[in-house]
Coordinates of N, CA and C and ligand atoms in Angstrom, one line a residue:
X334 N 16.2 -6.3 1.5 CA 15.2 -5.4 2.2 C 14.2 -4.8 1.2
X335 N 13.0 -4.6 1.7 CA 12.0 -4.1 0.5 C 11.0 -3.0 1.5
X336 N 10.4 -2.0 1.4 CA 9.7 -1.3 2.5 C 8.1 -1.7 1.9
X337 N 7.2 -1.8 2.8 CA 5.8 -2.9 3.1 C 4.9 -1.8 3.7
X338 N 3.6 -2.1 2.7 CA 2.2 -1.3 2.7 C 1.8 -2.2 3.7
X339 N 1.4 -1.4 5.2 CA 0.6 -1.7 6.1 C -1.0 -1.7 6.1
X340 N -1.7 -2.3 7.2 CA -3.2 -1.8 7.3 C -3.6 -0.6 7.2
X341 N -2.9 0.1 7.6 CA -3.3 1.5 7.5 C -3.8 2.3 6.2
X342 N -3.4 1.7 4.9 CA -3.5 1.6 3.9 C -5.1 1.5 3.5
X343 N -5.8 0.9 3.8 CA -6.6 0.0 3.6 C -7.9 1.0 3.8
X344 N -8.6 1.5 2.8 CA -10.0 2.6 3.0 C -9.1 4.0 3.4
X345 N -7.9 3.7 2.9 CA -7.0 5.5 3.2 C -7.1 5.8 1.3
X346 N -6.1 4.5 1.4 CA -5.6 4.4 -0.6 C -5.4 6.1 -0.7
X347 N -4.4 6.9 -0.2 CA -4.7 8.3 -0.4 C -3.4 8.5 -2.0
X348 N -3.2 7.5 -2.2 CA -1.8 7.4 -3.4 C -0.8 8.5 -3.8
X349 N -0.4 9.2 -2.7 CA 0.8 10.1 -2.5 C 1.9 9.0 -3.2
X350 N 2.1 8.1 -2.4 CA 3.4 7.0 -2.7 C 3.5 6.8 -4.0
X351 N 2.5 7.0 -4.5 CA 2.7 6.0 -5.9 C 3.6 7.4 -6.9
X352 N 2.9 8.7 -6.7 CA 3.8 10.0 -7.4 C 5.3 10.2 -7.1
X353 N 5.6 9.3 -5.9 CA 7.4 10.1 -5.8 C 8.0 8.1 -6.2
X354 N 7.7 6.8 -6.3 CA 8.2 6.0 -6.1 C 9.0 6.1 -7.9
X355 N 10.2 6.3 -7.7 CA 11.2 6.0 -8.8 C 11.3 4.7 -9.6
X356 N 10.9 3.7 -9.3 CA 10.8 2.0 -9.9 C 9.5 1.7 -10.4
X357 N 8.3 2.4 -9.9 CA 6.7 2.3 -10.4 C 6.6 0.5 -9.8
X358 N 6.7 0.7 -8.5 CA 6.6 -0.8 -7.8 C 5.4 -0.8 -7.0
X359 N 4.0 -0.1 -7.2 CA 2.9 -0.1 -6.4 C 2.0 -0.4 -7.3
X360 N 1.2 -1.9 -6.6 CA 0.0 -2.6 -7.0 C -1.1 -1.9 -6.2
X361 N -2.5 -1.8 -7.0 CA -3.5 -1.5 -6.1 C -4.6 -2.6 -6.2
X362 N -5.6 -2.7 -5.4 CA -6.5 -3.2 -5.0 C -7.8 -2.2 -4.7
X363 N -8.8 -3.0 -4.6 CA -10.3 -1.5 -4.7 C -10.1 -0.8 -3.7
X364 N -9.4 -1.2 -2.1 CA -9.2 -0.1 -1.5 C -7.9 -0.2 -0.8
X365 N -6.7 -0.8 -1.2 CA -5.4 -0.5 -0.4 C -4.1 -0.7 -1.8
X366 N -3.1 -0.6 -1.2 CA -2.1 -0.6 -2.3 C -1.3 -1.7 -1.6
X367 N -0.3 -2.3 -2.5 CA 0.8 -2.8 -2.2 C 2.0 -2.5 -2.6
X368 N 3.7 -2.9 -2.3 CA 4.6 -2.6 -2.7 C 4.9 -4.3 -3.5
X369 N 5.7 -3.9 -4.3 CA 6.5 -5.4 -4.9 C 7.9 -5.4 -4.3
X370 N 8.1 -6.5 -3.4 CA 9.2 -6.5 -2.8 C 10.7 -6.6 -3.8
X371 N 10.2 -7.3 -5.0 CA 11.3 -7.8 -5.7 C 12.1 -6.5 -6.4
X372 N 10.6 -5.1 -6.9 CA 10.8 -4.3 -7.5 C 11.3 -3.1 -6.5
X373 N 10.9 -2.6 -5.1 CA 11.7 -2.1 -4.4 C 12.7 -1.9 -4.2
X374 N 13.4 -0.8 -4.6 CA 14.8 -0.5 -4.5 C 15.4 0.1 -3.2
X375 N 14.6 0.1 -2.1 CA 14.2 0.8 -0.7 C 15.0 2.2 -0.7
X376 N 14.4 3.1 -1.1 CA 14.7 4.2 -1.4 C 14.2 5.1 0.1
X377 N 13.1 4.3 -0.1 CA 12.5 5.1 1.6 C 11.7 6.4 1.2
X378 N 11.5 6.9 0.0 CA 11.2 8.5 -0.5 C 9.4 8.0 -0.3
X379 N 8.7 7.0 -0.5 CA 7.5 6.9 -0.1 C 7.1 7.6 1.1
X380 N 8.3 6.8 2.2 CA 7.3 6.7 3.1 C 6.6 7.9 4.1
X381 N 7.4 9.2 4.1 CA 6.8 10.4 4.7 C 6.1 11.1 3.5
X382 N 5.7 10.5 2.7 CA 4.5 11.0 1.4 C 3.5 10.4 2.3
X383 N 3.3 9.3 2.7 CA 1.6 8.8 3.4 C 1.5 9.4 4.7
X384 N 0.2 9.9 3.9 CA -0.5 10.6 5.0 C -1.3 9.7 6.1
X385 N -1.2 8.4 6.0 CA -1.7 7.6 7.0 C -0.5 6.8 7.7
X386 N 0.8 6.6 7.6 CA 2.2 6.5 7.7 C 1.8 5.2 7.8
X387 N 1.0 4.5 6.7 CA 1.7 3.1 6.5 C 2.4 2.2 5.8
X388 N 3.6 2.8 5.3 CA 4.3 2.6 4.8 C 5.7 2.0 5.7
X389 N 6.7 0.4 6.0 CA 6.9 0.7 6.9 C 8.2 -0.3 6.0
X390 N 9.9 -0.1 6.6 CA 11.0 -1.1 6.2 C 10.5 -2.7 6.6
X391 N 10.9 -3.7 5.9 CA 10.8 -4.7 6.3 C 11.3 -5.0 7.6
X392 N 12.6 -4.1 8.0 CA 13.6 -4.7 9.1 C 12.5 -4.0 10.3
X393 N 11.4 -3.9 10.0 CA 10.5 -3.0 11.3 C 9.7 -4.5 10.9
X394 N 9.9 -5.9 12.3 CA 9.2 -6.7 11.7 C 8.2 -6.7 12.9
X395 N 8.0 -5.8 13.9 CA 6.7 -5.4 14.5 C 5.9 -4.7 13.6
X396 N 6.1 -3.8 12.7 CA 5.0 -3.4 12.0 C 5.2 -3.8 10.6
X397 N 5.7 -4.6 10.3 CA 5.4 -5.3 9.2 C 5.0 -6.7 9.0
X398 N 5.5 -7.1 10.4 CA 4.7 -9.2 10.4 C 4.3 -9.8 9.4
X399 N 2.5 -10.0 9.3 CA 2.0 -10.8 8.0 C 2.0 -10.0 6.6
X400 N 2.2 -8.5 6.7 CA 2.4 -7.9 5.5 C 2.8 -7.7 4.3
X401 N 3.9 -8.3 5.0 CA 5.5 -8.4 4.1 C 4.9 -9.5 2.8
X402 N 4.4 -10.8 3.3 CA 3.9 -12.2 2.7 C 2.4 -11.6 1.4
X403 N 2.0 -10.4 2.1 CA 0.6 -10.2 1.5 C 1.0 -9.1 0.7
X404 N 2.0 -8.2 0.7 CA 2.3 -7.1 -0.4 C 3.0 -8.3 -1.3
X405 N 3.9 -9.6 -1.4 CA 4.3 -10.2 -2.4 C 3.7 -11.1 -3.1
X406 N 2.7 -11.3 -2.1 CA 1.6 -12.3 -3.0 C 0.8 -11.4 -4.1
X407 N -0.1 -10.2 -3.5 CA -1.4 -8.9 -4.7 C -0.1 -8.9 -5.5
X408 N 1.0 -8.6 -5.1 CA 2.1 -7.1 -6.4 C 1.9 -7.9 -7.5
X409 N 2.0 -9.8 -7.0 CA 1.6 -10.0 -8.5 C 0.6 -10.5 -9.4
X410 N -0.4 -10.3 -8.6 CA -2.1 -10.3 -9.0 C -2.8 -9.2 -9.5
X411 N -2.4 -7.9 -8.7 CA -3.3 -6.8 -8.8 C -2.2 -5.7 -10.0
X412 N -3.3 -4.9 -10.5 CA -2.6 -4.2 -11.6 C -1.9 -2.9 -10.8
X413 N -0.7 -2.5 -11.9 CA 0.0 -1.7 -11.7 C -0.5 -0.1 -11.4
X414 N 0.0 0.7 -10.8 CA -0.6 2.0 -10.3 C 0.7 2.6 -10.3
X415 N 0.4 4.1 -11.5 CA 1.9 5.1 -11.2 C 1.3 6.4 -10.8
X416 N -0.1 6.7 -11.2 CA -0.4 8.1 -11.1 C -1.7 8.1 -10.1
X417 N -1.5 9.0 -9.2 CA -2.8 9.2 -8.0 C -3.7 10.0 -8.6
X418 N -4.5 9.2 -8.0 CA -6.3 9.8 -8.0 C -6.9 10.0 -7.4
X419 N -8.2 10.6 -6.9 CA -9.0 11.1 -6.0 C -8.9 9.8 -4.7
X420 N -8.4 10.0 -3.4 CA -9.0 9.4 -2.7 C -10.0 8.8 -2.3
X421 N -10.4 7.8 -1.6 CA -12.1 7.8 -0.9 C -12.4 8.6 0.1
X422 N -13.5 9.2 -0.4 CA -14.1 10.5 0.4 C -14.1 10.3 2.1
X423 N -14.0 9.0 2.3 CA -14.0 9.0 4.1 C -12.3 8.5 4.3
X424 N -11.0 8.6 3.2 CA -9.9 8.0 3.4 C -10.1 8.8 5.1
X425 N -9.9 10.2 5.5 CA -9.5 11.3 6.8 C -10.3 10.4 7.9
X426 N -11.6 10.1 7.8 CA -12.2 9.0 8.7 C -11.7 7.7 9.2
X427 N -11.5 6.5 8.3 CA -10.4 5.7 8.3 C -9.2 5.8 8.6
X428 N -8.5 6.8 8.3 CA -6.9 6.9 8.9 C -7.0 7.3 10.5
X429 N -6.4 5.7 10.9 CA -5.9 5.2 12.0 C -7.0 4.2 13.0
X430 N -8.1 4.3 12.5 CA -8.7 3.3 12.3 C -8.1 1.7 13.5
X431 N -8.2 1.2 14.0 CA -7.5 -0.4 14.5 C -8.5 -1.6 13.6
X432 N -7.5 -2.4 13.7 CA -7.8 -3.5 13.0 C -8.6 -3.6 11.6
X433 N -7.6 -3.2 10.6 CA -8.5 -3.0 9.3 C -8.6 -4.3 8.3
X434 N -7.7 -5.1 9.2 CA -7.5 -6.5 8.7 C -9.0 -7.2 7.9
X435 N -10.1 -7.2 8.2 CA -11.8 -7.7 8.2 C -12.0 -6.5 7.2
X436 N -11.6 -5.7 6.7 CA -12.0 -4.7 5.7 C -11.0 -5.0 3.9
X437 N -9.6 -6.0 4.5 CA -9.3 -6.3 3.5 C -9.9 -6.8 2.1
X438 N -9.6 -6.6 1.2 CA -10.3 -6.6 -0.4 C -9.2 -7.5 -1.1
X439 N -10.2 -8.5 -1.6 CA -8.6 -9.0 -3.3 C -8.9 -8.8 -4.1
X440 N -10.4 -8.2 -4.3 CA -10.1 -7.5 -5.7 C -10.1 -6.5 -6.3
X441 N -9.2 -6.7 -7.5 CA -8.3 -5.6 -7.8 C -8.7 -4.6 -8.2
X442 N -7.7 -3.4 -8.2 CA -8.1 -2.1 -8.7 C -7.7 -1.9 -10.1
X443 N -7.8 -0.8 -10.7 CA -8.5 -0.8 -12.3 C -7.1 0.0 -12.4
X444 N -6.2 -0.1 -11.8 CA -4.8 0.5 -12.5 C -4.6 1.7 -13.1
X445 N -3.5 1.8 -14.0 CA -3.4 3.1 -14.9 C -3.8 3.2 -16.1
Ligands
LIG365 FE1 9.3 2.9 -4.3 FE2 11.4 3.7 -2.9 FE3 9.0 3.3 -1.7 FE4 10.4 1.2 -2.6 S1 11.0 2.6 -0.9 S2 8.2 1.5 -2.8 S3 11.4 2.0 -4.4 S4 9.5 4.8 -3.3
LIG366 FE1 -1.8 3.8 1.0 FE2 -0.3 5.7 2.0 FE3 0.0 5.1 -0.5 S1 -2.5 5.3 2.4 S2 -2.0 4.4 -1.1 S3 0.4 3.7 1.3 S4 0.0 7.1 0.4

């Protein structure tokens, strides 16, 4: 079991998650994050930190479907992220957003 960065993520990047995750298992991208499923210890302590609640268990495979495939492919492309930083000024705009899938980004973010 590994817990999976949803769409919702995506133009939020508000990086609460990244401050409480105990393993430092979150990849970023210019505007979303990912989890590394391998490095996941499913602690669960992320997921009521996101303020856009897209943070979600694998075993939720309605809200996780193609997700799951796309946090383990970036975790190991995109660079590592332990300490949050300023949000994007419209993340409050964006959260909740439908279909942010067409806003996806692969490239990467500038890490720690
Ligand atoms: Fe990190 Fe725990 Fe969230 Fe997994 S469930 S990403 S180990 S904080
Ligand atoms: Fe994304 Fe939520 Fe973390 S919006 S960056 S998963 S706090």
């Amino acid at each position: 079991m590994t817990f999976v960065v949803t769409d919702n993520c995506i133009r939020c990047k508000y990086m609460d998650c990244v401050e409480v995750c105990p393993v430092d298992c979150f990849y970023e991208d210019e505007n979303m994050l990912v989890i590394h499923p391998d490095e996941c210890i499913d602690c669960g302590v992320c997921v009521p930190e996101c303020p856009a609640e897209a943070i979600f268990p694998d075993t939720d495979k309605a809200a996780t479907d193609d997700w799951l495939a796309l946090n383990h492919k970036y975790a190991q492309i995109w660079p590592n992220i332990t300490q949050k930083r300023d949000p994007p000024t419209d993340a409050d705009e964006m959260n909740g957003i439908k279909e942010k899938l067409s806003q996806f980004s692969e490239k990467p973010g500038i890490g720690d």
